[in-house]
Structure formats: C-alpha cells, structure tokens
mmCIF file of C-alpha atoms in Angstrom:
data_model
loop_
_atom_site.group_PDB
_atom_site.id
_atom_site.type_symbol
_atom_site.label_atom_id
_atom_site.label_comp_id
_atom_site.label_asym_id
_atom_site.label_seq_id
_atom_site.Cartn_x
_atom_site.Cartn_y
_atom_site.Cartn_z
ATOM 1 C CA MET A 6 -12.571 -4.946 -16.123
ATOM 2 C CA THR A 7 -9.483 -3.585 -14.346
ATOM 3 C CA ARG A 8 -8.955 -5.083 -10.924
ATOM 4 C CA SER A 9 -8.700 -2.830 -7.877
ATOM 5 C CA ILE A 10 -5.126 -1.736 -7.195
ATOM 6 C CA ASP A 11 -3.146 -0.507 -4.225
ATOM 7 C CA ALA A 12 -0.523 1.343 -6.256
ATOM 8 C CA HIS A 13 1.941 2.045 -3.456
ATOM 9 C CA GLN A 14 3.167 -0.402 -0.828
ATOM 10 C CA HIS A 15 6.515 -1.553 0.544
ATOM 11 C CA PHE A 16 8.283 -4.566 2.017
ATOM 12 C CA TRP A 17 11.418 -4.418 4.156
ATOM 13 C CA ASP A 18 13.500 -6.217 6.758
ATOM 14 C CA PRO A 19 15.644 -3.968 9.006
ATOM 15 C CA GLY A 20 17.462 -7.074 10.260
ATOM 16 C CA ARG A 21 18.900 -7.719 6.792
ATOM 17 C CA ALA A 22 19.447 -4.242 5.343
ATOM 18 C CA ASP A 23 19.975 -0.622 6.346
ATOM 19 C CA TYR A 24 17.186 1.939 5.862
ATOM 20 C CA PRO A 25 18.620 5.396 6.682
ATOM 21 C CA TRP A 26 15.209 7.075 6.585
ATOM 22 C CA MET A 27 13.941 4.698 9.269
ATOM 23 C CA ALA A 28 16.199 6.051 12.030
ATOM 24 C CA GLY A 29 14.770 7.684 15.152
ATOM 25 C CA ASP A 30 12.353 6.715 17.899
ATOM 26 C CA ALA A 31 9.293 7.957 16.016
ATOM 27 C CA LEU A 32 9.647 5.219 13.403
ATOM 28 C CA ALA A 33 10.288 2.424 15.902
ATOM 29 C CA PRO A 34 6.714 1.040 15.520
ATOM 30 C CA ILE A 35 7.415 0.032 11.899
ATOM 31 C CA ARG A 36 11.042 -1.023 12.335
ATOM 32 C CA ARG A 37 10.361 -4.726 11.810
ATOM 33 C CA PRO A 38 10.046 -7.048 8.818
ATOM 34 C CA TYR A 39 7.023 -6.727 6.520
ATOM 35 C CA GLY A 40 6.392 -9.095 3.635
ATOM 36 C CA PRO A 41 3.730 -10.556 1.358
ATOM 37 C CA GLY A 42 2.216 -12.652 4.140
ATOM 38 C CA ASP A 43 1.481 -9.495 6.122
ATOM 39 C CA LEU A 44 -0.135 -7.637 3.229
ATOM 40 C CA ALA A 45 -2.204 -10.383 1.608
ATOM 41 C CA PRO A 46 -4.993 -10.463 4.240
ATOM 42 C CA LEU A 47 -5.155 -6.660 4.335
ATOM 43 C CA LEU A 48 -5.745 -6.455 0.598
ATOM 44 C CA SER A 49 -8.462 -9.100 0.834
ATOM 45 C CA GLU A 50 -10.181 -7.480 3.815
ATOM 46 C CA ASN A 51 -10.229 -4.105 2.083
ATOM 47 C CA GLY A 52 -11.449 -5.183 -1.343
ATOM 48 C CA LEU A 53 -8.192 -4.768 -3.236
ATOM 49 C CA ASP A 54 -6.966 -7.324 -5.732
ATOM 50 C CA VAL A 55 -3.369 -6.437 -6.542
ATOM 51 C CA SER A 56 -0.609 -4.038 -5.546
ATOM 52 C CA ILE A 57 2.479 -2.243 -6.794
ATOM 53 C CA LEU A 58 5.604 -2.876 -4.723
ATOM 54 C CA VAL A 59 7.773 0.259 -4.432
ATOM 55 C CA GLN A 60 11.472 0.621 -3.596
ATOM 56 C CA THR A 61 12.569 1.765 -0.136
ATOM 57 C CA ARG A 62 16.345 2.252 -0.511
ATOM 58 C CA SER A 63 18.924 3.052 -3.168
ATOM 59 C CA SER A 64 19.876 -0.527 -3.886
ATOM 60 C CA LEU A 65 19.938 -2.703 -6.976
ATOM 61 C CA ASP A 66 19.995 -5.695 -4.626
ATOM 62 C CA GLU A 67 16.610 -4.620 -3.279
ATOM 63 C CA THR A 68 15.233 -4.205 -6.807
ATOM 64 C CA GLN A 69 16.378 -7.698 -7.708
ATOM 65 C CA GLU A 70 14.911 -9.084 -4.488
ATOM 66 C CA PHE A 71 11.589 -7.351 -5.137
ATOM 67 C CA LEU A 72 11.401 -8.784 -8.632
ATOM 68 C CA GLY A 73 11.965 -12.251 -7.178
ATOM 69 C CA ILE A 74 9.187 -11.668 -4.650
ATOM 70 C CA ALA A 75 6.908 -10.426 -7.428
ATOM 71 C CA ALA A 76 7.604 -13.543 -9.485
ATOM 72 C CA ALA A 77 6.399 -15.674 -6.574
ATOM 73 C CA THR A 78 3.512 -13.450 -5.467
ATOM 74 C CA PRO A 79 0.493 -13.284 -7.785
ATOM 75 C CA PHE A 80 -1.030 -10.221 -6.111
ATOM 76 C CA ILE A 81 1.988 -8.054 -6.952
ATOM 77 C CA ALA A 82 1.126 -6.581 -10.335
ATOM 78 C CA GLY A 83 4.218 -4.426 -10.689
ATOM 79 C CA VAL A 84 7.478 -3.301 -9.110
ATOM 80 C CA VAL A 85 8.805 0.256 -9.001
ATOM 81 C CA GLY A 86 12.466 -0.395 -8.333
ATOM 82 C CA TRP A 87 15.629 1.641 -7.937
ATOM 83 C CA ALA A 88 18.446 2.073 -10.421
ATOM 84 C CA ASP A 89 21.139 4.738 -10.612
ATOM 85 C CA LEU A 90 19.959 7.330 -13.139
ATOM 86 C CA THR A 91 23.477 8.777 -13.312
ATOM 87 C CA ASP A 92 25.109 5.454 -14.252
ATOM 88 C CA PRO A 93 26.346 5.469 -17.889
ATOM 89 C CA SER A 94 25.430 1.757 -18.094
ATOM 90 C CA LEU A 95 21.846 2.288 -16.889
ATOM 91 C CA GLY A 96 20.405 0.854 -20.094
ATOM 92 C CA SER A 97 22.292 -2.405 -19.636
ATOM 93 C CA THR A 98 21.245 -2.530 -15.996
ATOM 94 C CA LEU A 99 17.573 -2.207 -16.913
ATOM 95 C CA ASP A 100 17.949 -4.916 -19.557
ATOM 96 C CA ARG A 101 19.523 -7.203 -16.962
ATOM 97 C CA LEU A 102 16.745 -6.525 -14.454
ATOM 98 C CA ARG A 103 14.133 -7.261 -17.086
ATOM 99 C CA ALA A 104 15.765 -10.633 -17.776
ATOM 100 C CA LEU A 105 15.541 -11.766 -14.133
ATOM 101 C CA PRO A 106 12.686 -13.856 -12.727
ATOM 102 C CA GLY A 107 9.895 -11.333 -12.194
ATOM 103 C CA GLY A 108 11.572 -8.898 -14.564
ATOM 104 C CA SER A 109 8.428 -8.587 -16.632
ATOM 105 C CA LYS A 110 6.815 -6.955 -13.583
ATOM 106 C CA LEU A 111 9.321 -4.093 -13.496
ATOM 107 C CA VAL A 112 7.093 -1.124 -14.321
ATOM 108 C CA GLY A 113 8.972 1.874 -12.962
ATOM 109 C CA ILE A 114 12.021 3.414 -11.315
ATOM 110 C CA ARG A 115 12.201 5.692 -8.274
ATOM 111 C CA HIS A 116 14.828 7.580 -6.285
ATOM 112 C CA GLN A 117 14.464 9.464 -2.986
ATOM 113 C CA VAL A 118 14.919 12.849 -4.632
ATOM 114 C CA HIS A 119 13.706 14.745 -1.560
ATOM 115 C CA ASP A 120 16.689 13.367 0.378
ATOM 116 C CA GLU A 121 19.221 14.876 -2.020
ATOM 117 C CA ASP A 122 21.031 17.992 -0.771
ATOM 118 C CA ASP A 123 20.567 19.543 -4.207
ATOM 119 C CA ALA A 124 16.964 20.699 -4.660
ATOM 120 C CA ALA A 125 17.639 20.802 -8.411
ATOM 121 C CA TRP A 126 18.950 17.213 -8.612
ATOM 122 C CA LEU A 127 16.424 16.391 -11.335
ATOM 123 C CA ASP A 128 17.898 19.193 -13.471
ATOM 124 C CA ARG A 129 21.311 17.528 -13.728
ATOM 125 C CA LYS A 130 22.341 16.443 -17.224
ATOM 126 C CA ASP A 131 23.276 12.943 -16.105
ATOM 127 C CA VAL A 132 19.925 12.556 -14.344
ATOM 128 C CA ARG A 133 18.006 13.761 -17.401
ATOM 129 C CA ARG A 134 19.961 11.319 -19.538
ATOM 130 C CA GLY A 135 18.930 8.572 -17.123
ATOM 131 C CA LEU A 136 15.294 9.600 -17.335
ATOM 132 C CA ASP A 137 15.464 9.363 -21.126
ATOM 133 C CA ILE A 138 16.793 5.805 -20.810
ATOM 134 C CA VAL A 139 14.063 4.854 -18.333
ATOM 135 C CA PHE A 140 11.405 6.091 -20.730
ATOM 136 C CA ALA A 141 13.067 4.451 -23.724
ATOM 137 C CA HIS A 142 12.665 1.161 -21.852
ATOM 138 C CA GLY A 143 8.924 1.785 -21.508
ATOM 139 C CA LEU A 144 9.118 2.377 -17.759
ATOM 140 C CA THR A 145 7.424 4.999 -15.599
ATOM 141 C CA TYR A 146 9.354 7.303 -13.264
ATOM 142 C CA ASP A 147 8.002 7.915 -9.754
ATOM 143 C CA LEU A 148 8.679 11.408 -8.409
ATOM 144 C CA LEU A 149 9.421 11.303 -4.674
ATOM 145 C CA VAL A 150 9.625 15.028 -3.991
ATOM 146 C CA ARG A 151 8.366 17.681 -1.608
ATOM 147 C CA THR A 152 7.476 21.316 -2.317
ATOM 148 C CA ARG A 153 11.188 22.245 -2.454
ATOM 149 C CA GLU A 154 11.884 19.921 -5.396
ATOM 150 C CA LEU A 155 8.659 20.548 -7.338
ATOM 151 C CA PRO A 156 10.193 23.191 -9.666
ATOM 152 C CA SER A 157 12.729 20.635 -10.901
ATOM 153 C CA ALA A 158 10.013 17.994 -11.210
ATOM 154 C CA ILE A 159 7.996 20.402 -13.347
ATOM 155 C CA ALA A 160 11.033 21.102 -15.525
ATOM 156 C CA ALA A 161 11.707 17.372 -15.941
ATOM 157 C CA ALA A 162 8.108 16.618 -16.926
ATOM 158 C CA ARG A 163 8.238 19.406 -19.504
ATOM 159 C CA ALA A 164 11.619 18.266 -20.844
ATOM 160 C CA CYS A 165 10.475 14.632 -21.202
ATOM 161 C CA PRO A 166 7.006 14.838 -22.777
ATOM 162 C CA GLN A 167 7.411 11.275 -24.051
ATOM 163 C CA GLY A 168 7.797 9.940 -20.510
ATOM 164 C CA ARG A 169 5.239 8.932 -17.914
ATOM 165 C CA PHE A 170 5.731 10.374 -14.427
ATOM 166 C CA VAL A 171 3.847 9.499 -11.246
ATOM 167 C CA LEU A 172 3.979 11.977 -8.364
ATOM 168 C CA ASP A 173 4.145 10.088 -5.075
ATOM 169 C CA HIS A 174 2.144 11.195 -2.026
ATOM 170 C CA CYS A 175 0.876 14.426 -3.637
ATOM 171 C CA ALA A 176 4.437 15.760 -3.059
ATOM 172 C CA LYS A 177 3.963 15.404 0.709
ATOM 173 C CA PRO A 178 2.062 18.588 1.567
ATOM 174 C CA PRO A 179 2.792 19.860 5.117
ATOM 175 C CA ILE A 180 -0.654 18.947 6.432
ATOM 176 C CA ALA A 181 0.396 19.047 10.076
ATOM 177 C CA THR A 182 1.221 22.755 9.827
ATOM 178 C CA GLY A 183 -1.634 23.869 7.577
ATOM 179 C CA PHE A 184 -2.469 24.395 3.913
ATOM 180 C CA ASP A 185 0.542 25.691 1.981
ATOM 181 C CA GLN A 186 -0.207 27.889 -1.026
ATOM 182 C CA VAL A 187 3.294 27.434 -2.480
ATOM 183 C CA TRP A 188 2.695 23.669 -2.560
ATOM 184 C CA ALA A 189 -0.740 24.212 -4.089
ATOM 185 C CA ASP A 190 0.534 26.520 -6.839
ATOM 186 C CA ARG A 191 3.393 24.192 -7.759
ATOM 187 C CA ILE A 192 1.047 21.197 -7.855
ATOM 188 C CA ALA A 193 -1.152 23.075 -10.334
ATOM 189 C CA GLU A 194 1.875 23.843 -12.485
ATOM 190 C CA LEU A 195 3.008 20.212 -12.467
ATOM 191 C CA ALA A 196 -0.488 18.965 -13.258
ATOM 192 C CA ALA A 197 -0.504 21.127 -16.388
ATOM 193 C CA CYS A 198 1.941 18.521 -17.762
ATOM 194 C CA GLN A 199 -0.403 15.884 -19.128
ATOM 195 C CA ASN A 200 2.240 13.147 -18.758
ATOM 196 C CA VAL A 201 2.080 13.243 -14.939
ATOM 197 C CA TRP A 202 -0.237 11.242 -12.664
ATOM 198 C CA CYS A 203 -0.651 11.864 -8.924
ATOM 199 C CA LYS A 204 -0.819 9.257 -6.161
ATOM 200 C CA VAL A 205 -3.318 10.026 -3.435
ATOM 201 C CA SER A 206 -1.180 8.321 -0.846
ATOM 202 C CA GLY A 207 0.962 9.058 2.184
ATOM 203 C CA LEU A 208 -1.259 11.896 3.403
ATOM 204 C CA ALA A 209 -2.146 10.614 6.868
ATOM 205 C CA THR A 210 1.529 10.507 7.816
ATOM 206 C CA GLU A 211 1.954 14.127 6.723
ATOM 207 C CA ALA A 212 -0.769 15.090 9.215
ATOM 208 C CA VAL A 213 -0.456 14.845 12.991
ATOM 209 C CA TRP A 214 -0.334 11.070 13.390
ATOM 210 C CA THR A 215 -2.573 11.003 16.443
ATOM 211 C CA ASP A 216 -5.014 13.691 15.330
ATOM 212 C CA TRP A 217 -6.302 13.434 11.779
ATOM 213 C CA ASP A 218 -9.382 12.308 9.887
ATOM 214 C CA ALA A 219 -10.732 12.234 6.352
ATOM 215 C CA GLU A 220 -12.111 15.746 6.533
ATOM 216 C CA ARG A 221 -8.698 17.164 7.352
ATOM 217 C CA LEU A 222 -7.179 15.337 4.393
ATOM 218 C CA PHE A 223 -9.963 16.353 2.031
ATOM 219 C CA PRO A 224 -8.696 19.873 1.077
ATOM 220 C CA TYR A 225 -5.484 18.321 -0.230
ATOM 221 C CA VAL A 226 -7.259 15.557 -2.130
ATOM 222 C CA GLN A 227 -9.702 18.109 -3.512
ATOM 223 C CA HIS A 228 -6.855 20.322 -4.717
ATOM 224 C CA VAL A 229 -4.991 17.569 -6.560
ATOM 225 C CA ALA A 230 -8.292 16.407 -8.032
ATOM 226 C CA ARG A 231 -8.999 19.885 -9.379
ATOM 227 C CA CYS A 232 -5.513 20.016 -10.867
ATOM 228 C CA PHE A 233 -5.058 16.488 -12.244
ATOM 229 C CA GLY A 234 -8.678 15.545 -12.970
ATOM 230 C CA ALA A 235 -10.392 12.193 -12.584
ATOM 231 C CA ASP A 236 -8.137 10.417 -15.096
ATOM 232 C CA ARG A 237 -4.803 11.043 -13.335
ATOM 233 C CA LEU A 238 -5.415 10.302 -9.658
ATOM 234 C CA ILE A 239 -4.132 6.995 -8.246
ATOM 235 C CA PHE A 240 -4.838 5.408 -4.857
ATOM 236 C CA GLY A 241 -1.947 4.082 -2.795
ATOM 237 C CA SER A 242 -1.915 2.958 0.828
ATOM 238 C CA ASP A 243 1.782 3.633 1.518
ATOM 239 C CA TRP A 244 1.666 0.569 3.760
ATOM 240 C CA PRO A 245 3.403 -0.120 6.092
ATOM 241 C CA VAL A 246 4.537 3.511 6.517
ATOM 242 C CA CYS A 247 0.861 4.421 6.927
ATOM 243 C CA LEU A 248 0.721 2.340 10.124
ATOM 244 C CA LEU A 249 2.374 5.239 11.925
ATOM 245 C CA ALA A 250 -0.927 7.102 11.563
ATOM 246 C CA GLY A 251 -3.472 4.290 11.465
ATOM 247 C CA ARG A 252 -4.337 0.758 10.422
ATOM 248 C CA TYR A 253 -4.431 -0.126 6.723
ATOM 249 C CA GLY A 254 -8.221 -0.180 6.654
ATOM 250 C CA VAL A 255 -8.549 3.152 8.452
ATOM 251 C CA VAL A 256 -6.210 4.918 6.016
ATOM 252 C CA LYS A 257 -7.761 3.278 2.952
ATOM 253 C CA THR A 258 -11.290 4.144 4.091
ATOM 254 C CA ALA A 259 -10.338 7.778 4.741
ATOM 255 C CA LEU A 260 -8.800 8.252 1.302
ATOM 256 C CA GLU A 261 -11.707 6.436 -0.336
ATOM 257 C CA HIS A 262 -14.106 8.753 1.485
ATOM 258 C CA CYS A 263 -12.236 11.791 0.169
ATOM 259 C CA LEU A 264 -12.244 10.474 -3.393
ATOM 260 C CA THR A 265 -15.912 9.495 -3.231
ATOM 261 C CA GLN A 266 -16.836 13.046 -2.218
ATOM 262 C CA LEU A 267 -15.407 14.102 -5.584
ATOM 263 C CA GLY A 268 -17.692 11.698 -7.455
ATOM 264 C CA SER A 269 -17.997 7.978 -8.044
ATOM 265 C CA GLU A 270 -16.104 8.230 -11.339
ATOM 266 C CA THR A 271 -13.115 9.825 -9.622
ATOM 267 C CA ARG A 272 -13.134 7.170 -6.930
ATOM 268 C CA ASP A 273 -13.505 4.251 -9.348
ATOM 269 C CA LYS A 274 -10.715 5.399 -11.665
ATOM 270 C CA ALA A 275 -8.314 6.077 -8.776
ATOM 271 C CA PHE A 276 -8.680 2.507 -7.501
ATOM 272 C CA GLY A 277 -7.461 0.748 -10.627
ATOM 273 C CA PRO A 278 -7.779 2.073 -14.178
ATOM 274 C CA ASN A 279 -5.521 5.096 -13.702
ATOM 275 C CA ALA A 280 -2.715 3.040 -12.172
ATOM 276 C CA ALA A 281 -3.036 0.521 -14.988
ATOM 277 C CA ALA A 282 -2.660 3.329 -17.526
ATOM 278 C CA ALA A 283 0.251 5.067 -15.794
ATOM 279 C CA TYR A 284 2.251 1.868 -15.309
ATOM 280 C CA ARG A 285 0.926 -0.063 -18.330
ATOM 281 C CA LEU A 286 -0.145 -2.917 -16.105
ATOM 282 C CA ARG A 287 -1.674 -6.074 -17.478
ATOM 283 C CA VAL A 288 -4.425 -6.502 -14.900
#
C-alpha cells in the first residue's frame, strides 16, 4: 500500500543563501530557517508518512544540499531539484547529481518559469532540448507557472508526450480577486494532455491570507478535479510558504476537505498513489 505523501514542501535558510522571491515585509514571517526537524512532527501529527522536497532557488548548490539532506532523512521520498535546462552539459550535470549521496532520490527538476520576463520561455529551443534530456533521464518536470505562462506549458506538454509534467499549485489561480475564466479554460486545455498531473497545493496563499476557508478554495479544486480526474490530482502542503495563510494542519485539513467532497477515491489517490505514479517513487 502506498504511504501518504506530502508532495510539495521546502527547506531554506535565509542566513546562508539569497532567496529573491522572499523579499518584502509581507514574507517576513517565514524569513527564517526551516529544516527536517521542523517538518517531521507536522507530518506525524497530520497523518503523512513521507514528503517530496522541492527547490526554492536557481542553484545547483541547493540541489546538491537537498540530496544530501534526503540521504540522511528517511521521510523525504524524493527531491525536485533545479538544473539549468539551457545548459548544453545538462545531461552530464544530471548524471553527476544522480551519483551523489541521495542522488537516487532525485525525481524531478523545476525552474521558476513564472519569474521569467519571457512568458514563452518554455517555447525556447534550448529549453525544449533541456526538457528532452530531463525526460530521457527518467525525471519529472514541475511546471511553476501562472495563467500567463500556461499557453507555453500546454505547448511543451504536447511537444513532449513522452515526458511527465506536474503542474504546481494549480497554476496559482488569482483566488483573492475572484474566479478567472481564462485560467479555467487554460487549465482544461492543459489537462487534455494526459502526461500532466496537477498539485492541489499553494491555494491558501493565493487567497486573502487572513480571510479564506475551504469553501472558498473548493471551486478551484473542483475545477481541476473535473479537468484532470481522480488519477492526476496530487496533494501538497507548500510548507512553509503556506504558513503565511495558516498552520500546516489548517491548510492540510482544508485541502483534504475539498478533495473529500469530490469523493473518497479522489481524496485517497491525491494523498499518495498519484504522486508515486507521477514521480515514480518507491514508497
């Protein structure tokens, strides 16, 4: 039986590295170190067995560090790291990462695509070449995009039918300002690509941080469920980013409530089996 999985969490230490996205007073509450010792009790308290550790900055040093942490931390089932898709030596880089302690836990690659000036960054030839190399190495690619970048994400998923993509945070719908039909239509188009899974994660922080609940998140969860189906939804806490909107248990319970409203099968698959399939986890 597949163990229960939190498929999206982070570690960081602002005292040791720079995190450009963490600037500004609004993010001050999470601008401190977070590591395995902080997450372990939260997983236990909330009935989760293992997690997937996801990159936070464009840094091979971070990827290497995360693999080392994963090697020493049994509850980390996989690492989605960063590597430069445009680097001609990407294949050698991935081979080197795989050979490091914890390298067997490298399950995916991610880049902050929504921070690129070019909305069509994923359309670039050098990026597409990098995606092909990622997939040739048996890795998954996490799509960190918003509505603006979804057309290029759709094109990439269509151009790489052999690859496995995971859409992070439902493409960050603008929940705080109301349901966006452009987002909804583009999600449906992306979901038509059967090689894409969708993480039900990061939604509370797209709402008004001090004024949200499960019912306000439900229309977005319901939409991605209609589009992706029960077999391609994945739960992720987005901890510790989620702490901006609520405690780990509050956010997890809200998303679980939304998924349960869609049926016990949808809920059960989102909390383990679907992540195991998307990332080829041995759990």
